[in-house]
PDB file of C-alpha atoms and ligand atoms in Angstrom:
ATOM      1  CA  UNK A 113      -0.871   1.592   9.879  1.00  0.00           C
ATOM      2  CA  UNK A 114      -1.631  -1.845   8.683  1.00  0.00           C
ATOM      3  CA  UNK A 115      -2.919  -1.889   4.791  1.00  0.00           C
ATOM      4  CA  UNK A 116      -5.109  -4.614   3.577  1.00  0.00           C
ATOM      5  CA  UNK A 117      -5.682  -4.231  -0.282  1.00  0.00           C
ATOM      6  CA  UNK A 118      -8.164  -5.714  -1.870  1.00  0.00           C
ATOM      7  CA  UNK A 119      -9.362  -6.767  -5.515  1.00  0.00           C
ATOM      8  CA  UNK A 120     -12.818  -4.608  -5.362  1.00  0.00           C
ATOM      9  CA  UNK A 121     -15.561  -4.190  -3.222  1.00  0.00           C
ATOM     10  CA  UNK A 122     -17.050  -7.090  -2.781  1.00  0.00           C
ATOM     11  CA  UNK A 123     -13.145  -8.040  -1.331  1.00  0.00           C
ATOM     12  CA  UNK A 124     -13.343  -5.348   0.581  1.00  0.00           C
ATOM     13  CA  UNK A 125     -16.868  -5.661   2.483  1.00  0.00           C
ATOM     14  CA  UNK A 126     -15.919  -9.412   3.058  1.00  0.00           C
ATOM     15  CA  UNK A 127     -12.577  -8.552   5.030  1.00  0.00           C
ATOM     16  CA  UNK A 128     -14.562  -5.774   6.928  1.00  0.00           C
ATOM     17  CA  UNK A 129     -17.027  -8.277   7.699  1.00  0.00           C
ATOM     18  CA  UNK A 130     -14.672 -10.671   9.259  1.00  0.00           C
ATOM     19  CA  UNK A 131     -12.634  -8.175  11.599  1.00  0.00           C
ATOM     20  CA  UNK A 132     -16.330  -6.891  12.757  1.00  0.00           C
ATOM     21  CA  UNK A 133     -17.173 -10.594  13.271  1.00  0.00           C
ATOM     22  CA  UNK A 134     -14.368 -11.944  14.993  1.00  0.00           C
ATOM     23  CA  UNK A 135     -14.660  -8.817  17.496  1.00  0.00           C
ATOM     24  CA  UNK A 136     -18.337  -9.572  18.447  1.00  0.00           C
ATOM     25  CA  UNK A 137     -17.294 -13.586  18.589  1.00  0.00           C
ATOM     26  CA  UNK A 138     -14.580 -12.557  21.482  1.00  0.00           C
ATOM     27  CA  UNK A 139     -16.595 -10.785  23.114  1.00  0.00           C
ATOM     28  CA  UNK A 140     -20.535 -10.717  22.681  1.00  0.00           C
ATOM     29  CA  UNK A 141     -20.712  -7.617  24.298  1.00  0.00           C
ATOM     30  CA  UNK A 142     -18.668  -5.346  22.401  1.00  0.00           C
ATOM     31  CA  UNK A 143     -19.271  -1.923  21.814  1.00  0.00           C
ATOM     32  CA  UNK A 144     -19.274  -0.917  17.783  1.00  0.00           C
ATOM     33  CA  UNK A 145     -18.717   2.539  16.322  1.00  0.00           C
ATOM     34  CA  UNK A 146     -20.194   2.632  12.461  1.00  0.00           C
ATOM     35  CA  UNK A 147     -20.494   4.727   9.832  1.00  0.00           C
ATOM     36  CA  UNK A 148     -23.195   5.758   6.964  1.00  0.00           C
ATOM     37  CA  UNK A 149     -22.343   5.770   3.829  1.00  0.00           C
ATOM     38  CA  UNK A 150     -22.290   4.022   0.597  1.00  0.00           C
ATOM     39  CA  UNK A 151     -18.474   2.424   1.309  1.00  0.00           C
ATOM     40  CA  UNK A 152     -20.076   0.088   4.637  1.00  0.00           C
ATOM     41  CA  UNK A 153     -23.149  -1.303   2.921  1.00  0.00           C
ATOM     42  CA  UNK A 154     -21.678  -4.322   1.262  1.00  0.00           C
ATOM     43  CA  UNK A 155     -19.971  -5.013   4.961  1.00  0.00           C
ATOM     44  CA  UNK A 156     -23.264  -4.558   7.188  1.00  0.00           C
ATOM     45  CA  UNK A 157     -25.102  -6.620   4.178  1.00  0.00           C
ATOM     46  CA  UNK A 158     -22.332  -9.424   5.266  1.00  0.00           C
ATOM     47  CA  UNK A 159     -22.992  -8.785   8.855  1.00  0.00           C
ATOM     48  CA  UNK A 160     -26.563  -9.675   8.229  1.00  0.00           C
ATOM     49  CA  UNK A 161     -26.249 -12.608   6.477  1.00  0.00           C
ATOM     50  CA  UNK A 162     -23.720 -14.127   9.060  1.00  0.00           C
ATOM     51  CA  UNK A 163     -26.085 -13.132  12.003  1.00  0.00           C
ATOM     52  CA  UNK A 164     -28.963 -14.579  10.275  1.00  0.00           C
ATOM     53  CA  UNK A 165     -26.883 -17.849   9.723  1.00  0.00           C
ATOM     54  CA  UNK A 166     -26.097 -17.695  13.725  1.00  0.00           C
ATOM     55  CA  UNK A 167     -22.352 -17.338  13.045  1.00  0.00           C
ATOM     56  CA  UNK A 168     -22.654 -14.335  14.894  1.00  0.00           C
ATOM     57  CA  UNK A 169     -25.121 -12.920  17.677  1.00  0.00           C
ATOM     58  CA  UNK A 170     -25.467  -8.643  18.032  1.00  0.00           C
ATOM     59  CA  UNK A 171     -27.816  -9.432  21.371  1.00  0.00           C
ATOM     60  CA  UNK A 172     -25.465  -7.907  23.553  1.00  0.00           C
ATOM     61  CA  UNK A 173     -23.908  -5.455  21.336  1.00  0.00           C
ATOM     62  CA  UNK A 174     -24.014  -2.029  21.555  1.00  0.00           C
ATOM     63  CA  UNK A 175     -23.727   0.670  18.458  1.00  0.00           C
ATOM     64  CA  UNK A 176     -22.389   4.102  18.234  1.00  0.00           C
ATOM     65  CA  UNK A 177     -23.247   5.847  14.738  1.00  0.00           C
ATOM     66  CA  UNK A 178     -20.454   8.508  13.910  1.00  0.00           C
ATOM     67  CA  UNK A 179     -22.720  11.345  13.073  1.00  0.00           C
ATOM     68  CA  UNK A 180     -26.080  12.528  11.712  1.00  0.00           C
ATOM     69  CA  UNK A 181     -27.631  15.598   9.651  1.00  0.00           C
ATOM     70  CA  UNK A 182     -28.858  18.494  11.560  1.00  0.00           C
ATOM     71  CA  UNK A 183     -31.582  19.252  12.138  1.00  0.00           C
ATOM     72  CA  UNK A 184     -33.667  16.695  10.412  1.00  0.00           C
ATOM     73  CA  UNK A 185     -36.273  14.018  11.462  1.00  0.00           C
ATOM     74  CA  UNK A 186     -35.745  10.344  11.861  1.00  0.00           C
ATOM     75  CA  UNK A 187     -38.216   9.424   9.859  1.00  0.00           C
ATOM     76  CA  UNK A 188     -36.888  10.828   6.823  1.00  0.00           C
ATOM     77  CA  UNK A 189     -34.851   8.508   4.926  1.00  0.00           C
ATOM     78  CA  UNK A 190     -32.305  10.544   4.210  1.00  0.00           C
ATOM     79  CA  UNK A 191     -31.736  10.454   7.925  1.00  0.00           C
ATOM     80  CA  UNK A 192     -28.705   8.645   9.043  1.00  0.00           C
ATOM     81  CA  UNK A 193     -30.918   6.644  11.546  1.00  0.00           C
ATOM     82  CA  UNK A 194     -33.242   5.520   8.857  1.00  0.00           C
ATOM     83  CA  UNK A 195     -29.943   4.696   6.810  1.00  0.00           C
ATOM     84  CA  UNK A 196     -28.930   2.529   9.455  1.00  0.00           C
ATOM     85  CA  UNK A 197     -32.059   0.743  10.610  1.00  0.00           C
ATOM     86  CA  UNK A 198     -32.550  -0.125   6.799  1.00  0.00           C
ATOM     87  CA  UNK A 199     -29.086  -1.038   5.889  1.00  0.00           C
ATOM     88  CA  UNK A 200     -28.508  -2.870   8.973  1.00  0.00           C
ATOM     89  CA  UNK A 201     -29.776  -2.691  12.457  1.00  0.00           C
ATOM     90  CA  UNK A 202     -33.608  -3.804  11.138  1.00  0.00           C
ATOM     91  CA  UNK A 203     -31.762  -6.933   9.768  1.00  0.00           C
ATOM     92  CA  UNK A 204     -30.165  -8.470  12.924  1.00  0.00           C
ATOM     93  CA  UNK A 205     -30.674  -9.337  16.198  1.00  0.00           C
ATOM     94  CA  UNK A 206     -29.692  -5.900  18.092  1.00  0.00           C
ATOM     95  CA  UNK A 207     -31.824  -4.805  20.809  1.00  0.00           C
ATOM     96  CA  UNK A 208     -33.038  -1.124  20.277  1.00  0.00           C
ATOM     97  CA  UNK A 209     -31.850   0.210  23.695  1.00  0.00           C
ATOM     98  CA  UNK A 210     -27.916  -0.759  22.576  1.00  0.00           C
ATOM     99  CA  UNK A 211     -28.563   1.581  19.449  1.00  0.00           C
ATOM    100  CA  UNK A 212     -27.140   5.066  19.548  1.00  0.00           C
ATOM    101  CA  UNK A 213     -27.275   7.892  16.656  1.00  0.00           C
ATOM    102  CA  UNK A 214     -26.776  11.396  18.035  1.00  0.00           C
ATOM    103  CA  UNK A 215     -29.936  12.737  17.133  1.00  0.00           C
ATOM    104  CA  UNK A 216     -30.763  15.116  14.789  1.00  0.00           C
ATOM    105  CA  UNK A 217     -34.479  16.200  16.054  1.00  0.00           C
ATOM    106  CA  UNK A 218     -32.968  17.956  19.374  1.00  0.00           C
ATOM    107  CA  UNK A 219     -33.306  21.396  19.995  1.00  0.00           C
ATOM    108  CA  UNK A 220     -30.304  21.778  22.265  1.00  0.00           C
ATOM    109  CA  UNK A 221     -27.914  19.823  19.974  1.00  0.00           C
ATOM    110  CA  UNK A 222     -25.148  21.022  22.615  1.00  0.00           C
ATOM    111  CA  UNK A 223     -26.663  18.919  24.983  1.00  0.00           C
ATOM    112  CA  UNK A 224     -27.282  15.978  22.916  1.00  0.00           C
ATOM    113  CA  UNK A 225     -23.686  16.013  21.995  1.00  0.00           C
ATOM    114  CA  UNK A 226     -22.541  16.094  25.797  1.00  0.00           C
ATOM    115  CA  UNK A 227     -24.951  13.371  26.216  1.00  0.00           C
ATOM    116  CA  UNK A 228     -24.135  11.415  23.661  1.00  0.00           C
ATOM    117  CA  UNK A 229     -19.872  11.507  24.410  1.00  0.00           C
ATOM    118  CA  UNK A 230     -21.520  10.475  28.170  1.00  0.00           C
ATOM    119  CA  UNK A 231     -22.852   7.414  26.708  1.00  0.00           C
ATOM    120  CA  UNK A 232     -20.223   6.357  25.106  1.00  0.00           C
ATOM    121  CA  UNK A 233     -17.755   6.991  28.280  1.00  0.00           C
ATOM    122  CA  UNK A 234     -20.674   4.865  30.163  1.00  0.00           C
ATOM    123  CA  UNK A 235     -20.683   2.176  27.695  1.00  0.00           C
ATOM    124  CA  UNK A 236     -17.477   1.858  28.309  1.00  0.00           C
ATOM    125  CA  UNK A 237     -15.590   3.310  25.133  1.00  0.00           C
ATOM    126  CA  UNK A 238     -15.755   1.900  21.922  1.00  0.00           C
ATOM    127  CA  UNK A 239     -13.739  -1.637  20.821  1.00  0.00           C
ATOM    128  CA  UNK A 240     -13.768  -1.815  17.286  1.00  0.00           C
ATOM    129  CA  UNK A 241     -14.318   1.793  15.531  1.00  0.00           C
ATOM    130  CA  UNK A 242     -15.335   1.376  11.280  1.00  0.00           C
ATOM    131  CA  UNK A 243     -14.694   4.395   9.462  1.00  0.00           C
ATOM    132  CA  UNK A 244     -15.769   5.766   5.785  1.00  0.00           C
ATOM    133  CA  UNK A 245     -13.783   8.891   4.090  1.00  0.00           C
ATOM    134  CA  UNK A 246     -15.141  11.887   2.166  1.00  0.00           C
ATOM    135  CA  UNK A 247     -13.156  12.830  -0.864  1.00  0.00           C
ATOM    136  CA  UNK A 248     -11.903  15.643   1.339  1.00  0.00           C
ATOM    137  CA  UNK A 249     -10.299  13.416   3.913  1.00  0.00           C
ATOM    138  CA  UNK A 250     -13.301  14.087   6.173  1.00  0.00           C
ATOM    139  CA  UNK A 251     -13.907  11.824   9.033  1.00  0.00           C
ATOM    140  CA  UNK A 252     -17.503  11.501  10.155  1.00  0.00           C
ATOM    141  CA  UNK A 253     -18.607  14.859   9.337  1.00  0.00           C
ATOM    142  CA  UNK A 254     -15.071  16.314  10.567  1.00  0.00           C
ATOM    143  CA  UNK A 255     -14.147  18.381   7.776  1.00  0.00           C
ATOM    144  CA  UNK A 256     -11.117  19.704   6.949  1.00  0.00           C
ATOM    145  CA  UNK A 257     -10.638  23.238   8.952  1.00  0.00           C
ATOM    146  CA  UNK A 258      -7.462  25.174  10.684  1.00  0.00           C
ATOM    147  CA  UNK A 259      -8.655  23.767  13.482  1.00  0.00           C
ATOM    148  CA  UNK A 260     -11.009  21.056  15.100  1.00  0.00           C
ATOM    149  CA  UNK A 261     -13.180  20.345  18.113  1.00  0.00           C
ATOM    150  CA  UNK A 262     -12.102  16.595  19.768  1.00  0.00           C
ATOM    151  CA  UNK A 263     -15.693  15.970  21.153  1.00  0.00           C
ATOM    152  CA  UNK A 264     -18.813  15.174  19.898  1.00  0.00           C
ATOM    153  CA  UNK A 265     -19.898  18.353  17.923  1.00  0.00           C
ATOM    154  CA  UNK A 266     -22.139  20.362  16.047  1.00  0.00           C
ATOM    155  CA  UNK A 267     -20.467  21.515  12.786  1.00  0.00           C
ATOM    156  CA  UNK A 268     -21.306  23.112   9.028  1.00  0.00           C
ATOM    157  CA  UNK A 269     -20.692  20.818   6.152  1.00  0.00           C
ATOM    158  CA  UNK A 270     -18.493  21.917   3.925  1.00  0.00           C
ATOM    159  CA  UNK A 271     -19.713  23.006  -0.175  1.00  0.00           C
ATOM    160  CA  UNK A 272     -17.629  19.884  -1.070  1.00  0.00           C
ATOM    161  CA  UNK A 273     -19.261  17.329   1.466  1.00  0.00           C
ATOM    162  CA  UNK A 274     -22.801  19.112   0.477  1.00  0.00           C
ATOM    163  CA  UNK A 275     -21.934  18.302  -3.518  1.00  0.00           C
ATOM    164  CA  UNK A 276     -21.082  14.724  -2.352  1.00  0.00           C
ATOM    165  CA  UNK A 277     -24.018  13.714  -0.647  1.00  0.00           C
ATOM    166  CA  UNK A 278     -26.473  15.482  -2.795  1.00  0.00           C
ATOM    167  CA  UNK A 279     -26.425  12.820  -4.802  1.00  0.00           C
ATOM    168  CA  UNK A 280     -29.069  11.280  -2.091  1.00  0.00           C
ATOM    169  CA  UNK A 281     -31.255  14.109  -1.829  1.00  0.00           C
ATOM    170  CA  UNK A 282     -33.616  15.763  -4.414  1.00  0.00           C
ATOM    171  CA  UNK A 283     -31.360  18.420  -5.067  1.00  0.00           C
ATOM    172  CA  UNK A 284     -28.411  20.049  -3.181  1.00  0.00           C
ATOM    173  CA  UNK A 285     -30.255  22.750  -1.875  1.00  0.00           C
ATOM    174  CA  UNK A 286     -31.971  20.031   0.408  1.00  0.00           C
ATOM    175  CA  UNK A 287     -28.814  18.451   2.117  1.00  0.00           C
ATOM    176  CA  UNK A 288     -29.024  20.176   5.407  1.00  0.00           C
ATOM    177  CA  UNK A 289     -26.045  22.705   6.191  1.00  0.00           C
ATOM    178  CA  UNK A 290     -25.426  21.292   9.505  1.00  0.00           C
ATOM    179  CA  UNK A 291     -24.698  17.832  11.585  1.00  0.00           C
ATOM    180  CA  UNK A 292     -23.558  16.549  14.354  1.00  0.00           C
ATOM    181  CA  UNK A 293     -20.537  14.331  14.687  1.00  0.00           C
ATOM    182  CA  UNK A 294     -18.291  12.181  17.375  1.00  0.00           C
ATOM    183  CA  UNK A 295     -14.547  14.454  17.417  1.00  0.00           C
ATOM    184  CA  UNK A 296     -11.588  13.034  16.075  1.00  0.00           C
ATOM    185  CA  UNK A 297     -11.011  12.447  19.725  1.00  0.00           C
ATOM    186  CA  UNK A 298     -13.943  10.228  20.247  1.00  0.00           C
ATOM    187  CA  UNK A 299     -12.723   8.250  17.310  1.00  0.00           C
ATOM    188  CA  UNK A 300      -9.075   8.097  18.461  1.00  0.00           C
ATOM    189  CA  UNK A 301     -10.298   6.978  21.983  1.00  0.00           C
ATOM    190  CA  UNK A 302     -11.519   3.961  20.240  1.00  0.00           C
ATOM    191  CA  UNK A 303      -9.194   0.440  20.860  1.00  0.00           C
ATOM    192  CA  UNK A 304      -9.220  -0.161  17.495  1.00  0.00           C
ATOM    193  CA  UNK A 305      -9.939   1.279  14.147  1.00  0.00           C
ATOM    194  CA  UNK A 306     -10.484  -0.100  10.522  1.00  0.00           C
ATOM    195  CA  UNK A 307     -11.115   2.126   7.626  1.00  0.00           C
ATOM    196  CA  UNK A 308     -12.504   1.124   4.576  1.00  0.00           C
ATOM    197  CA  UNK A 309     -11.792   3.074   0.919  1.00  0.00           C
ATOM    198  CA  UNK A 310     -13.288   2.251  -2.223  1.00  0.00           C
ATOM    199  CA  UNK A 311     -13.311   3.916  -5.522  1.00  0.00           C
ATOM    200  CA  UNK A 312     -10.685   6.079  -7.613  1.00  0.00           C
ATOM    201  CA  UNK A 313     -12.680   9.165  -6.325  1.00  0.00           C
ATOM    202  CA  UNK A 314     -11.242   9.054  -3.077  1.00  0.00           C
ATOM    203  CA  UNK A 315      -7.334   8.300  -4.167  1.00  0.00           C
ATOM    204  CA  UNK A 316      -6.431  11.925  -3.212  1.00  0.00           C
ATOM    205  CA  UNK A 317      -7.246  11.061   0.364  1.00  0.00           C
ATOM    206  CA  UNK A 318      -5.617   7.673   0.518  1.00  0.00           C
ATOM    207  CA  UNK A 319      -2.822   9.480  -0.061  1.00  0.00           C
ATOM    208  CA  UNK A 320      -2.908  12.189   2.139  1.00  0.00           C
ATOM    209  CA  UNK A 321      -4.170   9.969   4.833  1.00  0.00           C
ATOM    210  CA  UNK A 322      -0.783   7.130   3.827  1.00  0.00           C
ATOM    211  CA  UNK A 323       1.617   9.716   3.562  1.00  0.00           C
ATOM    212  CA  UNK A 324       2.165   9.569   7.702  1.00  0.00           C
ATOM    213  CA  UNK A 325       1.678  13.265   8.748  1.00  0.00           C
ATOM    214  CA  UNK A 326      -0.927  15.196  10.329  1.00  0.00           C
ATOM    215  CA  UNK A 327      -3.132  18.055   9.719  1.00  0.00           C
ATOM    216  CA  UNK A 328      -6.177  19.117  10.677  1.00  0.00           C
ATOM    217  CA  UNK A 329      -6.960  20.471   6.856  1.00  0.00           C
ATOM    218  CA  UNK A 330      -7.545  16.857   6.270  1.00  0.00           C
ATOM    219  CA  UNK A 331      -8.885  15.114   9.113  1.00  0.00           C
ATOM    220  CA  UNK A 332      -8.117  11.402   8.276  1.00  0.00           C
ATOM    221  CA  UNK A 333      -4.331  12.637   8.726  1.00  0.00           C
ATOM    222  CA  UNK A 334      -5.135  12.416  12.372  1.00  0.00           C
ATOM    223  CA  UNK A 335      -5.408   8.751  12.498  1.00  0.00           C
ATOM    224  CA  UNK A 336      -1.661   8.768  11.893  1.00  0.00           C
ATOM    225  CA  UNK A 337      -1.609   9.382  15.645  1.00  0.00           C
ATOM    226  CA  UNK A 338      -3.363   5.705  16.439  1.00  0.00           C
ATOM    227  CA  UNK A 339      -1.371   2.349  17.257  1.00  0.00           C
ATOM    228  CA  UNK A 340      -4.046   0.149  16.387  1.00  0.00           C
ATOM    229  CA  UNK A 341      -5.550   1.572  11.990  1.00  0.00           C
ATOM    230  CA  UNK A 342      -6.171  -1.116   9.927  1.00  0.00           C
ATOM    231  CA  UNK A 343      -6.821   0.711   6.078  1.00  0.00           C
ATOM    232  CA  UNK A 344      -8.675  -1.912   4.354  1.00  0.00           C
ATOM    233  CA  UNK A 345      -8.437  -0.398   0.407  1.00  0.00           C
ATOM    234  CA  UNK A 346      -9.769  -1.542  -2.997  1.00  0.00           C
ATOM    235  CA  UNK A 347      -7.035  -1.297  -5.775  1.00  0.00           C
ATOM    236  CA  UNK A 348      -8.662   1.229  -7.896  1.00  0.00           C
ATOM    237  CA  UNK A 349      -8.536   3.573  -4.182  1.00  0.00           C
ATOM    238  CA  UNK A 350      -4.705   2.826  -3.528  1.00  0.00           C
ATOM    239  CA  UNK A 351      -2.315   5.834  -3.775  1.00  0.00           C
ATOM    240  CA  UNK A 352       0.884   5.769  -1.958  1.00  0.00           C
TER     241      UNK A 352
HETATM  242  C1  GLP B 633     -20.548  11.059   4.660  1.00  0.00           C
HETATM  243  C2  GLP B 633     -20.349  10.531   6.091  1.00  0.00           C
HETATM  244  C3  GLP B 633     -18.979   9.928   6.308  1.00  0.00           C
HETATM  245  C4  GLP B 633     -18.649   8.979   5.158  1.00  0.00           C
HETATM  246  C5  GLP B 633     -18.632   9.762   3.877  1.00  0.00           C
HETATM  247  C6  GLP B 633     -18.231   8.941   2.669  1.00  0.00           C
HETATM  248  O1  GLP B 633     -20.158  12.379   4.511  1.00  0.00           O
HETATM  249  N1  GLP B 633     -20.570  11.544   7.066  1.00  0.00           N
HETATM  250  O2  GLP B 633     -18.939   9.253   7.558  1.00  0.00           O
HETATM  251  O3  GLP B 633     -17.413   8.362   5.399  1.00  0.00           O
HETATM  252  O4  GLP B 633     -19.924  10.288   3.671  1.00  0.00           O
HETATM  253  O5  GLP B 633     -19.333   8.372   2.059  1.00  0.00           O
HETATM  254  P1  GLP B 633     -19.252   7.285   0.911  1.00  0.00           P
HETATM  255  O6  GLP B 633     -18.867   6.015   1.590  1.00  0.00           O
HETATM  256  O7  GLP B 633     -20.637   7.228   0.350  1.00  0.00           O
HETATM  257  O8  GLP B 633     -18.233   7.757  -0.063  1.00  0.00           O
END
């Protein structure tokens, strides 16, 4: 695994930025995964401001979010589609069409995850995979379990990844329970993979994730089985 460290966030989102930049600059018609979360903000903020300086063009790119909340609506803003349109796809020059979120108003979410693992076969796979962590060592909504489904999935949050993200909701009681997520096998099919960690809270699972082994009780571990990780790490989230 290559390690970048960096001095704080700000360090952090800027390096991000860059890899994600140069990708689309060799070729205009990459394919992205993303994540949600608070850790990729400061990058897609980056992202924004280069497109809107035309260093970089998102025309022909297309977009494959990691996972959503299920069931909810995609109007609510809690919604990882909402996240995303606000945070970053409303801000540059993507078409709609190259967007993908699994979505979380389906009935059938089976089908909508079969579907959406299609679309990314279709598109081609994805180049350039960007990755958050929970403080669990959860991947996407992958949480740590004795064992794990590789495809695109629906799954239970865990009480830990619930606590987490209430902090975004009214209460806890109003995360929802549920989600859908790409498999650690979607991720790993990616070409390449960066992973960003900020913040003292999540030193535990720098460590478990740089300590080289793998386990499916925490699901970052599996990345250990990739040729191409960059971990791109603020100081205060480094544990060897
Ligand atoms: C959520 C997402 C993950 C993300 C994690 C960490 O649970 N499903 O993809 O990596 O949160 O979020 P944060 O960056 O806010 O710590």
């Amino acid at each position: 695994m290559n390690i970048i460290l960096c001095k704080d966030y700000e360090a952090m989102s800027a390096i991000a930025a860059d890899i994600i930049a140069k990708q689309v600059k060799s070729n205009k018609t990459s394919v992205l995964g993303l994540p949600t979360g608070s850790t990729p903000i400061g990058t897609y903020t980056k992202l924004a401001e280069m497109c809107n300086a035309g260093e970089i063009d998102f025309s022909s790119v297309k977009t494959f979010n990691l996972d959503e909340y299920y069931p909810i609506k995609r109007d609510n803003d809690q919604s990882y589609y909402y996240f995303m349109y606000k945070n970053f796809f409303s801000k540059i020059n993507i078409k709609p069409e190259n967007v993908h979120v699994p979505n979380g108003e389906v009935e059938d979410a089976e089908k909508e995850c079969k579907e959406y693992e299609e679309a990314i076969a279709a598109a081609g796979g994805i180049d350039l995979q960007m990755l958050g962590i929970g403080q669990n060592g959860h991947i996407g909504f992958n949480e740590p379990d004795s064992e794990l489904y590789p495809f695109t999935h629906k799954t239970s949050l865990t009480e830990n990844t619930i606590l987490a993200n209430a902090r975004f909701f009214e209460s806890a009681s109003d995360v929802p329970t549920n989600a859908l997520t790409m498999g650690m096998a979607s991720i790993l099919s990616a070409k390449k993979i960066i992973i960003l960690i900020n913040g003292a809270n999540k030193k535990e699972a720098t460590k478990a994730l740089l300590k080289g082994t793998v386990t499916t009780s925490c699901p970052a571990t599996l990345l250990n089985l990739h040729p191409d990780v960059t971990l791109i790490c603020t100081e205060d989230a480094y544990c060897e």
